[in-house]
CSV table of C-alpha atoms and ligand atoms in Angstrom, one decimal:
chain,number,residue,atom,x,y,z
N,1,MET,CA,0.0,0.0,0.0
N,2,THR,CA,1.3,3.4,-0.9
N,3,LYS,CA,1.4,5.9,2.0
N,4,LYS,CA,-0.7,8.9,2.1
N,5,PRO,CA,1.2,12.1,1.2
N,6,ASN,CA,1.7,14.6,4.1
N,7,ILE,CA,0.6,18.1,3.3
N,8,VAL,CA,1.3,21.1,5.4
N,9,LEU,CA,-1.3,23.9,5.0
N,10,ILE,CA,-0.2,27.4,5.8
N,11,TYR,CA,-2.8,30.1,6.4
N,12,THR,CA,-1.6,33.7,6.1
N,13,GLY,CA,-4.9,35.4,5.7
N,14,GLY,CA,-6.8,36.8,2.7
N,15,THR,CA,-10.4,36.8,1.6
N,16,ILE,CA,-10.5,33.1,1.8
N,17,GLY,CA,-10.8,33.2,5.6
N,18,MET,CA,-12.4,36.6,6.0
N,19,VAL,CA,-15.7,37.6,7.6
N,20,LYS,CA,-17.7,40.7,7.2
N,21,ASP,CA,-17.4,43.1,10.2
N,22,PHE,CA,-21.0,44.4,10.5
N,23,GLU,CA,-20.0,47.6,12.2
N,24,THR,CA,-17.7,48.8,9.4
N,25,ASN,CA,-19.1,46.6,6.7
N,26,SER,CA,-15.7,45.7,5.4
N,27,LEU,CA,-14.0,42.3,5.3
N,28,ARG,CA,-11.4,41.4,7.8
N,29,ALA,CA,-9.2,38.3,8.3
N,30,PHE,CA,-10.7,35.7,10.7
N,31,ASN,CA,-9.1,32.7,12.4
N,32,PHE,CA,-8.1,29.5,10.8
N,33,ASP,CA,-10.4,27.1,12.7
N,34,ASN,CA,-13.4,28.9,11.3
N,35,LEU,CA,-12.0,28.2,7.8
N,36,LEU,CA,-11.5,24.5,8.2
N,37,ILE,CA,-15.0,24.0,9.8
N,38,ARG,CA,-16.5,25.3,6.8
N,39,ILE,CA,-14.8,22.7,4.5
N,40,PRO,CA,-15.5,19.3,6.0
N,41,GLU,CA,-14.7,17.7,2.6
N,42,ILE,CA,-11.1,18.3,3.5
N,43,LYS,CA,-11.3,15.1,5.7
N,44,GLN,CA,-12.1,13.0,2.6
N,45,LEU,CA,-8.9,13.8,0.9
N,46,GLU,CA,-6.2,11.1,0.4
N,47,CYS,CA,-3.6,12.8,2.4
N,48,ASN,CA,-2.6,13.7,6.0
N,49,ILE,CA,-3.0,17.4,6.6
N,50,THR,CA,-1.2,19.4,9.3
N,51,THR,CA,-2.0,23.2,9.7
N,52,HIS,CA,0.0,26.4,10.5
N,53,SER,CA,-1.7,29.7,10.8
N,54,PHE,CA,-0.1,33.2,11.1
N,55,ASP,CA,-0.8,34.3,14.8
N,56,CYS,CA,-2.7,37.4,13.3
N,57,PRO,CA,-3.9,36.4,9.7
N,58,ILE,CA,-3.4,39.4,7.4
N,59,ASP,CA,-5.0,41.1,4.3
N,60,SER,CA,-2.2,40.5,1.8
N,61,SER,CA,-1.8,44.2,1.4
N,62,ASN,CA,0.1,44.1,4.5
N,63,MET,CA,2.5,41.4,3.2
N,64,SER,CA,6.2,42.2,3.5
N,65,PRO,CA,9.6,40.4,3.1
N,66,GLU,CA,9.3,39.6,7.0
N,67,TYR,CA,6.2,37.6,6.4
N,68,TRP,CA,7.8,35.9,3.3
N,69,LEU,CA,10.4,34.7,5.7
N,70,GLN,CA,7.8,33.4,8.2
N,71,ILE,CA,6.2,31.3,5.5
N,72,ALA,CA,9.7,30.1,4.3
N,73,ALA,CA,10.5,29.1,8.0
N,74,VAL,CA,7.4,26.9,8.2
N,75,ILE,CA,8.4,25.3,5.0
N,76,GLU,CA,12.0,24.8,6.2
N,77,GLU,CA,10.9,23.4,9.6
N,78,ASN,CA,8.7,20.8,8.0
N,79,TYR,CA,10.5,20.2,4.8
N,80,ASP,CA,11.8,16.7,5.6
N,81,LYS,CA,8.5,15.2,6.8
N,82,ALA,CA,6.1,17.0,4.3
N,83,ASP,CA,5.5,15.9,0.8
N,84,GLY,CA,3.9,19.1,-0.3
N,85,PHE,CA,2.8,22.6,0.9
N,86,VAL,CA,-0.2,24.6,0.3
N,87,VAL,CA,-0.2,28.3,1.4
N,88,LEU,CA,-3.4,30.1,1.7
N,89,HIS,CA,-2.8,34.0,0.9
N,90,GLY,CA,-4.8,36.9,-0.1
N,91,SER,CA,-4.9,37.3,-3.9
N,92,ASP,CA,-3.9,41.0,-3.9
N,93,THR,CA,-0.1,40.3,-3.5
N,94,MET,CA,0.0,36.6,-4.1
N,95,SER,CA,2.1,36.8,-7.1
N,96,TYR,CA,4.7,38.7,-5.2
N,97,THR,CA,4.9,36.5,-2.3
N,98,ALA,CA,4.9,33.3,-4.4
N,99,SER,CA,7.5,34.9,-6.8
N,100,ALA,CA,9.7,35.8,-3.8
N,101,LEU,CA,9.4,32.4,-2.4
N,102,SER,CA,10.3,30.8,-5.7
N,103,PHE,CA,13.7,32.6,-5.3
N,104,MET,CA,14.2,32.1,-1.6
N,105,LEU,CA,13.5,28.2,-1.5
N,106,GLU,CA,16.6,26.9,-3.1
N,107,ASN,CA,16.7,23.5,-4.7
N,108,LEU,CA,13.1,23.0,-4.0
N,109,SER,CA,12.0,19.3,-4.8
N,110,LYS,CA,8.5,19.5,-3.5
N,111,PRO,CA,5.3,21.3,-4.4
N,112,VAL,CA,4.5,24.7,-2.8
N,113,ILE,CA,1.0,25.7,-4.0
N,114,PHE,CA,-0.3,29.2,-3.3
N,115,THR,CA,-4.1,29.7,-3.4
N,116,GLY,CA,-6.7,31.9,-2.1
N,117,SER,CA,-10.2,33.1,-3.3
N,118,GLN,CA,-12.2,36.1,-4.4
N,119,LEU,CA,-15.1,35.3,-2.0
N,120,PRO,CA,-14.9,34.1,1.5
N,121,ILE,CA,-15.3,30.6,2.4
N,122,GLY,CA,-18.7,31.2,4.2
N,123,ASP,CA,-20.2,32.9,1.0
N,124,LEU,CA,-22.7,30.8,-0.9
N,125,ARG,CA,-21.0,31.3,-4.2
N,126,THR,CA,-17.5,31.0,-2.9
N,127,ASP,CA,-14.7,29.9,-5.2
N,128,ALA,CA,-12.7,29.0,-1.9
N,129,LYS,CA,-13.7,25.4,-1.7
N,130,GLU,CA,-12.6,24.4,-5.2
N,131,ASN,CA,-9.4,26.2,-5.1
N,132,LEU,CA,-8.4,24.9,-1.8
N,133,ILE,CA,-9.3,21.2,-2.4
N,134,THR,CA,-7.7,21.2,-5.7
N,135,ALA,CA,-4.5,22.8,-4.6
N,136,ILE,CA,-4.3,20.2,-1.8
N,137,GLN,CA,-4.8,17.5,-4.5
N,138,VAL,CA,-2.1,19.1,-6.7
N,139,ALA,CA,0.2,19.2,-3.8
N,140,SER,CA,-0.4,15.5,-3.2
N,141,LEU,CA,0.4,14.2,-6.8
N,142,GLN,CA,3.2,11.7,-6.7
N,143,GLU,CA,4.8,9.4,-9.2
N,144,ASN,CA,6.6,6.3,-7.6
N,145,GLY,CA,6.5,8.0,-4.2
N,146,VAL,CA,8.1,11.2,-5.6
N,147,PRO,CA,6.3,14.6,-5.8
N,148,GLN,CA,5.3,15.2,-9.4
N,149,ILE,CA,5.6,19.1,-9.1
N,150,GLN,CA,8.7,20.4,-7.6
N,151,GLU,CA,8.3,24.2,-7.8
N,152,VAL,CA,6.3,27.1,-6.5
N,153,CYS,CA,2.9,27.4,-8.1
N,154,LEU,CA,-0.2,29.3,-8.0
N,155,TYR,CA,-3.5,27.6,-8.3
N,156,PHE,CA,-6.7,29.6,-9.0
N,157,GLU,CA,-10.0,28.9,-10.8
N,158,TYR,CA,-9.1,25.6,-12.4
N,159,LYS,CA,-5.6,26.5,-13.5
N,160,LEU,CA,-2.2,25.7,-12.1
N,161,TYR,CA,0.5,28.3,-13.0
N,162,ARG,CA,4.2,28.7,-12.4
N,163,ALA,CA,3.8,31.2,-9.6
N,164,ASN,CA,6.6,33.6,-10.8
N,165,ARG,CA,4.9,34.0,-14.3
N,166,THR,CA,1.6,35.3,-12.7
N,167,THR,CA,0.0,38.6,-12.3
N,168,LYS,CA,-3.3,39.4,-10.6
N,169,ILE,CA,-5.4,41.0,-13.5
N,170,ASN,CA,-9.0,41.0,-12.1
N,171,ALA,CA,-10.5,42.0,-8.9
N,172,GLU,CA,-14.1,40.9,-9.8
N,173,HIS,CA,-13.7,37.7,-12.0
N,174,PHE,CA,-13.0,34.3,-10.3
N,175,GLU,CA,-10.3,34.0,-13.0
N,176,ALA,CA,-8.2,36.6,-11.3
N,177,PHE,CA,-4.7,35.6,-12.5
N,178,ILE,CA,-2.9,35.2,-15.8
N,179,SER,CA,0.3,33.9,-17.1
N,180,LEU,CA,0.7,35.3,-20.5
N,181,ASN,CA,4.2,34.3,-21.2
N,182,TYR,CA,4.3,30.8,-19.9
N,183,PRO,CA,1.7,28.0,-20.4
N,184,GLU,CA,-0.3,26.4,-17.4
N,185,LEU,CA,1.3,23.6,-15.6
N,186,ALA,CA,-2.1,21.9,-15.0
N,187,GLU,CA,-5.8,22.2,-15.6
N,188,SER,CA,-8.5,20.9,-13.4
N,189,GLY,CA,-11.6,19.7,-15.3
N,190,VAL,CA,-13.4,16.3,-15.0
N,191,HIS,CA,-9.8,15.1,-14.6
N,192,LEU,CA,-6.7,16.9,-13.2
N,193,LYS,CA,-4.5,17.2,-16.3
N,194,VAL,CA,-0.7,17.9,-15.6
N,195,PHE,CA,1.4,19.3,-18.5
N,196,LYS,CA,4.6,17.4,-17.6
N,197,ASN,CA,6.6,19.2,-20.3
N,198,ASN,CA,5.9,22.6,-18.8
N,199,LEU,CA,7.2,21.7,-15.3
N,200,LEU,CA,10.7,22.5,-14.0
N,201,PRO,CA,13.1,19.5,-14.0
N,202,ALA,CA,13.4,17.5,-10.7
N,203,ASN,CA,16.0,18.9,-8.2
N,204,LYS,CA,18.6,16.8,-6.7
N,205,ALA,CA,20.7,19.3,-4.6
N,206,SER,CA,19.8,19.9,-1.1
N,207,PHE,CA,17.2,22.2,-0.1
N,208,TYR,CA,17.8,25.5,2.0
N,209,VAL,CA,16.1,28.9,2.5
N,210,HIS,CA,17.9,32.0,1.2
N,211,LYS,CA,16.9,34.4,4.0
N,212,GLN,CA,18.1,37.8,2.8
N,213,MET,CA,16.1,40.1,0.7
N,214,CYS,CA,17.4,43.6,0.0
N,215,THR,CA,14.6,46.2,-0.2
N,216,ASP,CA,16.8,49.1,-1.3
N,217,ILE,CA,15.0,49.2,-4.6
N,218,ALA,CA,12.7,51.7,-6.5
N,219,VAL,CA,10.4,51.5,-9.5
N,220,LEU,CA,10.1,54.2,-12.1
N,221,LYS,CA,7.1,53.7,-14.2
N,222,LEU,CA,7.2,55.8,-17.4
N,223,TYR,CA,4.1,57.7,-18.7
N,224,PRO,CA,3.9,60.4,-21.4
N,225,GLY,CA,4.7,63.7,-19.7
N,226,ILE,CA,7.0,62.3,-16.9
N,227,THR,CA,9.1,65.2,-15.6
N,228,LYS,CA,12.7,65.4,-15.0
N,229,THR,CA,12.1,66.2,-11.4
N,230,VAL,CA,10.3,62.8,-11.0
N,231,VAL,CA,12.8,60.8,-12.6
N,232,GLN,CA,15.5,62.6,-10.7
N,233,ALA,CA,13.8,62.1,-7.4
N,234,VAL,CA,13.4,58.2,-8.0
N,235,LEU,CA,17.1,57.8,-9.3
N,236,ASN,CA,18.4,59.8,-6.4
N,237,THR,CA,16.6,57.9,-3.6
N,238,PRO,CA,19.1,57.6,-0.7
N,239,ASN,CA,20.8,54.1,-0.5
N,240,ILE,CA,19.0,52.8,-3.7
N,241,LYS,CA,20.8,49.8,-5.1
N,242,GLY,CA,18.5,48.9,-8.0
N,243,VAL,CA,15.7,50.5,-10.1
N,244,ILE,CA,13.1,48.7,-12.1
N,245,LEU,CA,12.3,50.9,-15.2
N,246,GLU,CA,8.9,50.1,-16.3
N,247,THR,CA,9.0,50.9,-20.0
N,248,TYR,CA,6.5,50.8,-23.0
N,249,GLY,CA,6.1,48.0,-25.4
N,250,ALA,CA,9.2,46.0,-26.2
N,251,GLY,CA,11.3,48.0,-23.7
N,252,ASN,CA,11.0,51.4,-25.3
N,253,ALA,CA,11.5,54.8,-23.6
N,254,PRO,CA,11.8,58.6,-24.5
N,255,THR,CA,15.0,59.5,-26.2
N,256,LEU,CA,15.4,62.8,-24.6
N,257,PRO,CA,19.0,63.5,-23.7
N,258,TRP,CA,18.2,64.5,-20.0
N,259,PHE,CA,16.5,61.3,-19.6
N,260,SER,CA,19.5,59.2,-20.9
N,261,GLU,CA,21.9,61.2,-18.8
N,262,LEU,CA,20.1,60.6,-15.5
N,263,LEU,CA,20.1,57.0,-16.1
N,264,ALA,CA,23.7,56.8,-17.1
N,265,ARG,CA,24.6,58.8,-14.0
N,266,ALA,CA,22.8,56.6,-11.7
N,267,MET,CA,24.3,53.5,-13.2
N,268,LYS,CA,27.8,54.9,-12.8
N,269,LYS,CA,27.1,55.4,-9.2
N,270,GLY,CA,26.5,51.6,-9.0
N,271,VAL,CA,22.7,51.6,-9.3
N,272,TYR,CA,21.4,48.6,-11.4
N,273,VAL,CA,18.7,49.5,-13.7
N,274,VAL,CA,16.5,46.8,-15.2
N,275,ASN,CA,14.2,47.3,-18.1
N,276,VAL,CA,10.8,45.7,-17.6
N,277,THR,CA,7.9,46.3,-19.9
N,278,GLN,CA,4.6,47.5,-18.8
N,279,CYS,CA,2.9,45.1,-21.0
N,280,ILE,CA,1.7,41.8,-19.3
N,281,GLY,CA,2.6,39.8,-22.4
N,282,GLY,CA,5.7,39.8,-24.6
N,283,SER,CA,9.2,40.7,-23.9
N,284,VAL,CA,11.8,43.5,-23.7
N,285,ILE,CA,14.0,43.5,-26.9
N,286,MET,CA,16.5,46.4,-26.6
N,287,GLY,CA,17.5,47.4,-30.0
N,288,GLN,CA,14.4,46.4,-31.7
N,289,TYR,CA,13.2,50.1,-31.9
N,290,GLU,CA,15.3,53.2,-32.0
N,291,THR,CA,13.7,54.0,-28.8
N,292,SER,CA,15.4,51.4,-27.0
N,293,THR,CA,18.9,51.4,-28.5
N,294,HIS,CA,20.0,54.3,-26.2
N,295,LEU,CA,19.0,52.1,-23.2
N,296,GLN,CA,21.1,49.3,-24.5
N,297,GLU,CA,24.0,51.7,-25.0
N,298,ILE,CA,23.8,52.9,-21.5
N,299,GLY,CA,23.9,49.3,-20.4
N,300,LEU,CA,20.5,48.6,-18.8
N,301,VAL,CA,19.9,45.1,-17.9
N,302,SER,CA,17.1,43.4,-19.8
N,303,GLY,CA,14.2,42.0,-17.8
N,304,LYS,CA,13.0,40.1,-21.0
N,305,ASP,CA,9.5,38.7,-20.5
N,306,ILE,CA,9.5,38.7,-16.7
N,307,THR,CA,6.5,39.9,-14.9
N,308,PHE,CA,6.7,42.9,-12.7
N,309,GLU,CA,6.1,40.9,-9.5
N,310,ALA,CA,9.1,38.5,-10.4
N,311,ALA,CA,11.3,41.4,-11.3
N,312,VAL,CA,10.7,43.1,-7.9
N,313,THR,CA,11.4,39.9,-5.9
N,314,LYS,CA,14.3,38.8,-8.1
N,315,MET,CA,15.9,42.1,-7.8
N,316,MET,CA,15.6,42.0,-4.0
N,317,TYR,CA,17.1,38.4,-4.0
N,318,LEU,CA,19.9,39.1,-6.3
N,319,LEU,CA,20.9,42.4,-4.6
N,320,SER,CA,21.2,40.5,-1.3
N,321,LYS,CA,23.9,38.2,-2.9
N,322,ASN,CA,26.6,41.0,-3.3
N,323,LEU,CA,27.2,39.8,-6.8
N,324,THR,CA,29.7,41.5,-9.1
N,325,GLU,CA,28.1,43.7,-11.8
N,326,LYS,CA,28.7,41.2,-14.5
N,327,GLU,CA,27.3,38.3,-12.4
N,328,PHE,CA,24.1,40.3,-11.5
N,329,GLU,CA,23.4,41.0,-15.1
N,330,LYS,CA,24.0,37.6,-16.1
N,331,GLN,CA,21.9,36.1,-13.4
N,332,PHE,CA,19.0,38.6,-14.1
N,333,GLU,CA,18.9,37.8,-17.8
N,334,THR,CA,18.8,34.1,-17.1
N,335,ALA,CA,16.0,32.0,-15.9
N,336,ILE,CA,17.1,30.9,-12.4
N,337,LYS,CA,13.5,29.5,-11.4
N,338,GLY,CA,11.8,29.5,-14.7
N,339,GLU,CA,10.8,33.1,-14.3
N,340,LEU,CA,11.6,34.3,-17.8
N,341,THR,CA,12.2,33.1,-21.3
N,342,ALA,CA,15.9,33.6,-22.2
N,343,ASN,CA,15.3,33.6,-26.0
N,344,PHE,CA,11.7,35.2,-26.4
N,345,ALA,CA,10.4,34.8,-30.0
R,1,LIG,N1,-7.6,42.0,0.1
R,1,LIG,C1,-7.6,40.5,-0.1
R,1,LIG,C2,-6.2,40.0,0.1
R,1,LIG,O1,-5.4,40.2,-0.7
R,1,LIG,C3,-8.1,40.1,-1.4
R,1,LIG,C4,-8.1,38.7,-1.5
R,1,LIG,O2,-7.7,37.8,-0.7
R,1,LIG,O3,-8.6,38.1,-2.7
R,1,LIG,O4,-5.8,39.8,1.3
């Protein structure tokens, strides 16, 4: 007889476990026991579940790298005895946390599945039950006693995605996430179909948690009419080590001399500037247009087809490693956890 997989369920907060505060009429995080009582079906699943809850569950708008570490710590403590992990998280910043964890959990060889819901578990029309139950089933998938999925994923509304490829695009629809630059890893219909060719390869090296994330970063989102004062203010932020420049289309930006000069000056001072497109699909291709050749000449790092969420968290991760300039650039432009397509076509 094959043994039942051991799944660790980590509850951080989010709509899934929220209740209405009738005084203020707004939703607030509630305790975990309430959540489990509302899904008795969990007991029928073919796995053993142990649970961990944040002492004070949070709305994910309050997420921060300190909380990322708390999630990573629960995974680390339970890594040897668990076969898979499910993290319940608010959908608002789920792609950020899940992307961060994809970098922090080194040599992961077990599934870590993030999920949540658009409606609380107590709501009659809730999407929470399906999301939670299927996420647990996905985390339990094994082949010859080995976890089938060995990466950080996000499960929402019948689809399993590579977490660091996702973005929240809808606050209304149950289908809240999208992964435009990478196909789904699995789909839940009458059967649970795993698309094996899309999974990251199995990992043999030993697991550990990378515990530092450098938050000395800034984001500069371009818009027509952006002023020199704004660009200057962002690039001169005290102690800044990296900037994500959110450009147009295939990585394009104004060709105004003052703009290029400010970027070049910041980079000379040792600030890394990464070019990430504002588009949710497609890739930065510096040099494709005249409006990006100047960025290439200055030496911006290409974010290629990385999501904004993965770019922010990858930058925090790489900056904490004190890499040489060359190494930083090389690692940013390489898929280290499947977060970008090296040769986008
Ligand atoms: N505000 C909630 C959160 O992110 C939304 C959700 O869970 O869907 O925590």
